[in-house]
Amino acid sequence: SFLSFDGAGGMRLALGHLTGLGHRRIAYLNLRDDRPYQSPFGGPPEVAEEGESSGQWNTRLRHESFLTGIAELKLPLVAGHERRDLSLSKWFDLVISQKASALIAWEHYDAVEILREAGRRSLRIPQDLSLVCFNQFYPGNVTYPALTCVSFPGEEMGLFAARSLVEMMEKG
């Protein structure tokens, strides 16, 4: 069994939020694509590619969900989503040159780096660029400006996992 949050649904929420604000050119950034990670909830689901950890599977799923969402919304694809070889500064140059007005960060750590780089360039968030990130409210609730975050309900997921485990044990 495998328990995970709905990363594809989260991406739909992020894209819906940004398009609802009027954004049409949305960039995606993941600074930590190759990090080793193993979910505390078990291995990757059946849809994972051979040899993929749960973290790698989730990374791929979120990126694929971004691409699918952009296509479904008939938005232009801002280059840079696939680039892992660029520094943040060069990635920023790339997406700004394409007139991106909104950014989606893989996680809150990436979003904090984006805040820093935007400030270095005298770009204001959310006035000049909108920014949405995934994962935790912290540190997004203590940054200035506060981050818009697609946060996954860890406590609810834990309760669901515990109930599911008890149910499986009772059934034998």
JSON list of C-alpha atoms in Angstrom, two decimals, residues 11 28 49 52 57-70:
[
{"chain": "A", "resi": 11, "resn": "MET", "atom": "CA", "xyz": [-1.00, 21.61, -9.44]},
{"chain": "A", "resi": 28, "resn": "TYR", "atom": "CA", "xyz": [7.74, 26.31, -13.08]},
{"chain": "A", "resi": 49, "resn": "GLU", "atom": "CA", "xyz": [9.05, 4.04, -13.22]},
{"chain": "A", "resi": 52, "resn": "GLU", "atom": "CA", "xyz": [12.19, 5.50, -8.95]},
{"chain": "A", "resi": 57, "resn": "TRP", "atom": "CA", "xyz": [7.95, 9.75, -8.60]},
{"chain": "A", "resi": 58, "resn": "ASN", "atom": "CA", "xyz": [6.30, 12.76, -6.96]},
{"chain": "A", "resi": 59, "resn": "THR", "atom": "CA", "xyz": [8.76, 15.13, -8.65]},
{"chain": "A", "resi": 60, "resn": "ARG", "atom": "CA", "xyz": [7.93, 13.64, -12.04]},
{"chain": "A", "resi": 61, "resn": "LEU", "atom": "CA", "xyz": [4.19, 13.65, -11.33]},
{"chain": "A", "resi": 62, "resn": "ARG", "atom": "CA", "xyz": [4.17, 17.32, -10.33]},
{"chain": "A", "resi": 63, "resn": "HIS", "atom": "CA", "xyz": [6.17, 18.32, -13.43]},
{"chain": "A", "resi": 64, "resn": "GLU", "atom": "CA", "xyz": [3.93, 16.24, -15.72]},
{"chain": "A", "resi": 65, "resn": "SER", "atom": "CA", "xyz": [0.87, 17.78, -14.03]},
{"chain": "A", "resi": 66, "resn": "PHE", "atom": "CA", "xyz": [2.25, 21.24, -14.75]},
{"chain": "A", "resi": 67, "resn": "LEU", "atom": "CA", "xyz": [2.73, 20.38, -18.43]},
{"chain": "A", "resi": 68, "resn": "THR", "atom": "CA", "xyz": [-0.73, 18.79, -18.67]},
{"chain": "A", "resi": 69, "resn": "GLY", "atom": "CA", "xyz": [-2.37, 21.75, -16.95]},
{"chain": "A", "resi": 70, "resn": "ILE", "atom": "CA", "xyz": [-0.64, 24.28, -19.19]}
]
